[in-house]
Coordinates of C-alpha atoms in Angstrom, one line a residue:
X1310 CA 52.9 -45.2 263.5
X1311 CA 49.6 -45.7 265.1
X1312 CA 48.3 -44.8 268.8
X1313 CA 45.9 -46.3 271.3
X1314 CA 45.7 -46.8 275.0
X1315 CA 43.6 -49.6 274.2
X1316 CA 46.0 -51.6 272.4
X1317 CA 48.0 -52.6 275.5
X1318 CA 45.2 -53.9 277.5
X1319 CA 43.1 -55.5 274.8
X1320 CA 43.8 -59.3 274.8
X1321 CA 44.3 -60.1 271.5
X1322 CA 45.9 -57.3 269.9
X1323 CA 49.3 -58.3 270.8
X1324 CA 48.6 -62.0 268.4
X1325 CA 47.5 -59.4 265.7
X1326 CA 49.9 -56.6 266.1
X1327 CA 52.7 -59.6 265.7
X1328 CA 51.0 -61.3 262.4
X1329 CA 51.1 -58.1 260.8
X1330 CA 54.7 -57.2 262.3
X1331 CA 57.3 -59.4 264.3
X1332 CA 59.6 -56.5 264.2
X1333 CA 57.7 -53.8 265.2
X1334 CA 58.8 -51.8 267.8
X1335 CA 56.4 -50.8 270.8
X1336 CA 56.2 -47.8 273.3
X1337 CA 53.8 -48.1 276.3
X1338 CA 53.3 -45.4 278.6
X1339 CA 52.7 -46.2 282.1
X1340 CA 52.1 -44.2 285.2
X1341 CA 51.2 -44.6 289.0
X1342 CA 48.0 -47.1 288.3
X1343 CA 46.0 -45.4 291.3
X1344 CA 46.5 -42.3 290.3
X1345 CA 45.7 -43.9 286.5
X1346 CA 42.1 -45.1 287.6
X1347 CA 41.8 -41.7 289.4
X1348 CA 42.7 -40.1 286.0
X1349 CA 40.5 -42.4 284.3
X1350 CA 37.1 -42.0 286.3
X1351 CA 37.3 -38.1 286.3
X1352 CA 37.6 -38.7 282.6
X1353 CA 34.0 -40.5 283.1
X1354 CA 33.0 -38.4 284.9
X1355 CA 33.4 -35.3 283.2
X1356 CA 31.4 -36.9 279.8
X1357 CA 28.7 -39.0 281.8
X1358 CA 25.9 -37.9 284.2
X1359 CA 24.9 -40.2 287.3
X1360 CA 28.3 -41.8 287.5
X1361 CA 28.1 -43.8 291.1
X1362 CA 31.1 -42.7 293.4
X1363 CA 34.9 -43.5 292.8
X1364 CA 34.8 -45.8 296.1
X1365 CA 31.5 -47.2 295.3
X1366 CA 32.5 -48.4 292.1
X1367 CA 36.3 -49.7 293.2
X1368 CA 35.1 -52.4 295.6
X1369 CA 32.8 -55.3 295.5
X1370 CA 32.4 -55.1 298.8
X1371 CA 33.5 -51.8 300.9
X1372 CA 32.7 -53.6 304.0
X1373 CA 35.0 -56.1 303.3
X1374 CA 37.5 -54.4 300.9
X1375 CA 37.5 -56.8 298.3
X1376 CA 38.8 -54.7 295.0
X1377 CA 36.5 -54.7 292.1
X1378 CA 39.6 -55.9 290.1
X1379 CA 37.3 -56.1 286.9
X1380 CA 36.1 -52.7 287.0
X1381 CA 38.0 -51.3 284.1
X1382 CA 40.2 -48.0 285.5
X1383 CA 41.3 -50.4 288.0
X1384 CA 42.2 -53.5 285.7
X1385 CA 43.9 -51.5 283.0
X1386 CA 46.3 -50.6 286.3
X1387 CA 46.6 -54.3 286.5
X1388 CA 50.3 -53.4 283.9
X1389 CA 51.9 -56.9 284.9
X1390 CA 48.9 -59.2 283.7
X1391 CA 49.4 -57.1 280.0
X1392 CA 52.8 -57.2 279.8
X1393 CA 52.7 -60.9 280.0
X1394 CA 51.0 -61.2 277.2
X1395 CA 53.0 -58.9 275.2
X1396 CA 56.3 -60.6 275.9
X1397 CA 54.1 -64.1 274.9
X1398 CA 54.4 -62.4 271.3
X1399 CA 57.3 -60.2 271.6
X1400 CA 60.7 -59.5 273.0
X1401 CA 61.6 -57.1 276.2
X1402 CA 63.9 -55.4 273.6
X1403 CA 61.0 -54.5 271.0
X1404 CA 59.0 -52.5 273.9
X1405 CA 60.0 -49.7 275.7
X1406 CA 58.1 -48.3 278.8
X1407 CA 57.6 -44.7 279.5
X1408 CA 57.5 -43.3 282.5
X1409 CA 54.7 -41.3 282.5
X1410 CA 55.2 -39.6 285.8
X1411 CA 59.0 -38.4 284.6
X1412 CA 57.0 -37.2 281.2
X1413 CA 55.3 -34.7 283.0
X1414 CA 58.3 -33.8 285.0
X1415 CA 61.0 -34.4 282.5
X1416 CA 59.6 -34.4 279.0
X1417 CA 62.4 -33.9 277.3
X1418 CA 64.3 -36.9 279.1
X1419 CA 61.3 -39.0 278.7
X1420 CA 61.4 -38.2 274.9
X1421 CA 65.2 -39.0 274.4
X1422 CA 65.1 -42.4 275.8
X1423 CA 62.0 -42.7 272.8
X1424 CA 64.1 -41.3 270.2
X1425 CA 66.9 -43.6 271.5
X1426 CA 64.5 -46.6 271.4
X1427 CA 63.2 -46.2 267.7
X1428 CA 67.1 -44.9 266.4
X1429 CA 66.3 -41.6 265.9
X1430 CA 68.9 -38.9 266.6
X1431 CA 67.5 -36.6 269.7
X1432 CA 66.4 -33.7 268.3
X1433 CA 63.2 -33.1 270.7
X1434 CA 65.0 -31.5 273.7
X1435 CA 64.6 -28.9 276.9
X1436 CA 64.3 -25.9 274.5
X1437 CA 61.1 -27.5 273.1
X1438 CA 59.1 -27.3 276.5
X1439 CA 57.4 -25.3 278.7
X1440 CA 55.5 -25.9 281.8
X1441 CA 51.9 -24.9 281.5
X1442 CA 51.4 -23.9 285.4
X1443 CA 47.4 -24.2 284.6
X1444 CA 47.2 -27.5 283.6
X1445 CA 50.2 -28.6 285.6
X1446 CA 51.8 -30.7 282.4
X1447 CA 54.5 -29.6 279.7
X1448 CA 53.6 -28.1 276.8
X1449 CA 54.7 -27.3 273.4
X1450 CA 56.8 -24.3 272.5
X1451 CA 55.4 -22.7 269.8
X1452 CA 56.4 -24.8 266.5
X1453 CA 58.1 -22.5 263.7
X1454 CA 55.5 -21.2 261.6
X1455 CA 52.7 -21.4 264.2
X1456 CA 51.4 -18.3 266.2
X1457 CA 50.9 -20.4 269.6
X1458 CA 52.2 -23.2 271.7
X1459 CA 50.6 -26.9 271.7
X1460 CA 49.5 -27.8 274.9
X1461 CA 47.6 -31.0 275.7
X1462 CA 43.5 -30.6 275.4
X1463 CA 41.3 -29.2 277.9
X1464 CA 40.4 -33.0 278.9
X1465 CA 44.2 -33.3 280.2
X1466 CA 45.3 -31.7 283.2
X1467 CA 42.0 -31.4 285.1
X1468 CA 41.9 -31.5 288.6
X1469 CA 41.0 -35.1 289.9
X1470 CA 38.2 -36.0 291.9
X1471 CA 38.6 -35.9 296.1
X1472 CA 39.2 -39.8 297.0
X1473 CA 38.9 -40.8 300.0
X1474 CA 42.6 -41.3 301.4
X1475 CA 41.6 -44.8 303.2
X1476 CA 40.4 -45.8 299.4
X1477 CA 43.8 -45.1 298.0
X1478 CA 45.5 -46.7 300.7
X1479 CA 43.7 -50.0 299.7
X1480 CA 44.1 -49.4 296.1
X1481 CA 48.1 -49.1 296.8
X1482 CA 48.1 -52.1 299.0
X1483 CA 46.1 -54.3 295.9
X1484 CA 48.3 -53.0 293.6
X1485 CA 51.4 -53.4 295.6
X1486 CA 52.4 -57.4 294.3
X1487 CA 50.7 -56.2 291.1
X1488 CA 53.2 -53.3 290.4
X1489 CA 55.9 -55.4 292.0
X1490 CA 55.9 -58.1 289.4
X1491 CA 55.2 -55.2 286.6
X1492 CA 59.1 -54.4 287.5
X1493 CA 60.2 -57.7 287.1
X1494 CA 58.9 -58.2 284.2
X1495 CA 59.9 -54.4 282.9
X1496 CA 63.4 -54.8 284.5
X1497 CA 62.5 -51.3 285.9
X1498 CA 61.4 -50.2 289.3
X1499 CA 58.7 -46.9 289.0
X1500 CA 58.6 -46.7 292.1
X1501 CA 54.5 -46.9 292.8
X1502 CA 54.4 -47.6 296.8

């Protein structure tokens, strides 16, 4: 097994990840891809100095509201575009999409459909979760032998940056045909605007 949010956005990795497996199975988490890029520049944010403004950096032109659609928390939102490519190299039936909205809110639902996807019998369940009211996901009961639970690091759950709501409003209408074909091709509506 091997992680990376990379890998799904990276064009050629779907060419490699096939020559060194056709059979391979693939999970891809997804979520809401404005409130991804949100996610993504408070990320940037929190590790760079002298960032320029969320709405600064989302547009070519404010005036005009022409998306910077090449700005990368925005493209990697783009979940159709990639997912094209994937299924250029593999079938719908080797990837499976998480929803990662309903893994905050129903972990161990999420998780089942995963064990269900690789074959595995579900042994990650309800009793195995907690929510962590701080940081506002599910964490980890405490695993046998361990003193503490395992929640996610202190770079996940962190309150986002204010955006202006006019911003988001644009960003949901650019996405909108975006996220619309995502469904098609994920036979699976998520239910982003």
């Amino acid at each position: 097994m091997e992680k990376t949010p990379r890998y799904f956005v990276t064009v050629d990795t779907p060419a490699r990840v096939h020559a060194m497996s056709q059979d391979v199975k693939l999970i891809v988490v997804v979520r809401d891809p404005v409130t991804r890029a949100i996610s993504d520049y408070t990320q940037i944010i929190s590790k760079t100095l002298d960032i320029p403004s969320f709405e600064s950096l989302a547009f070519k032109n404010r005036t005009t509201g022409q998306i910077d659609s090449l700005w990368s928390p925005l493209w990697i939102g783009l979940y159709a575009q990639h997912m094209e490519r994937w299924l250029a190299w593999f079938p719908r039936s080797q990837i499976h999409l998480v929803n990662g909205e309903r893994l905050i809110s129903d972990p161990a639902g999420e998780l089942g459909k995963v064990q269900d996807f690789l074959g595995l019998q579900r042994i990650v369940t309800d009793k195995h979760f907690y929510f962590n009211k701080t940081k506002g996901f599910p964490c980890l009961k405490k695993p046998e032998g361990s003193s503490k639970p395992h929640c996610l690091g202190k770079t996940k759950g962190r309150t986002h940056v204010t955006i202006d709501p006019e911003v988001i409003q644009k960003l949901r209408d650019f996405y909108k045909p975006h996220n619309q074909r995502f469904y098609q091709l994920a036979g699976q509506n998520f239910g982003w605007y």
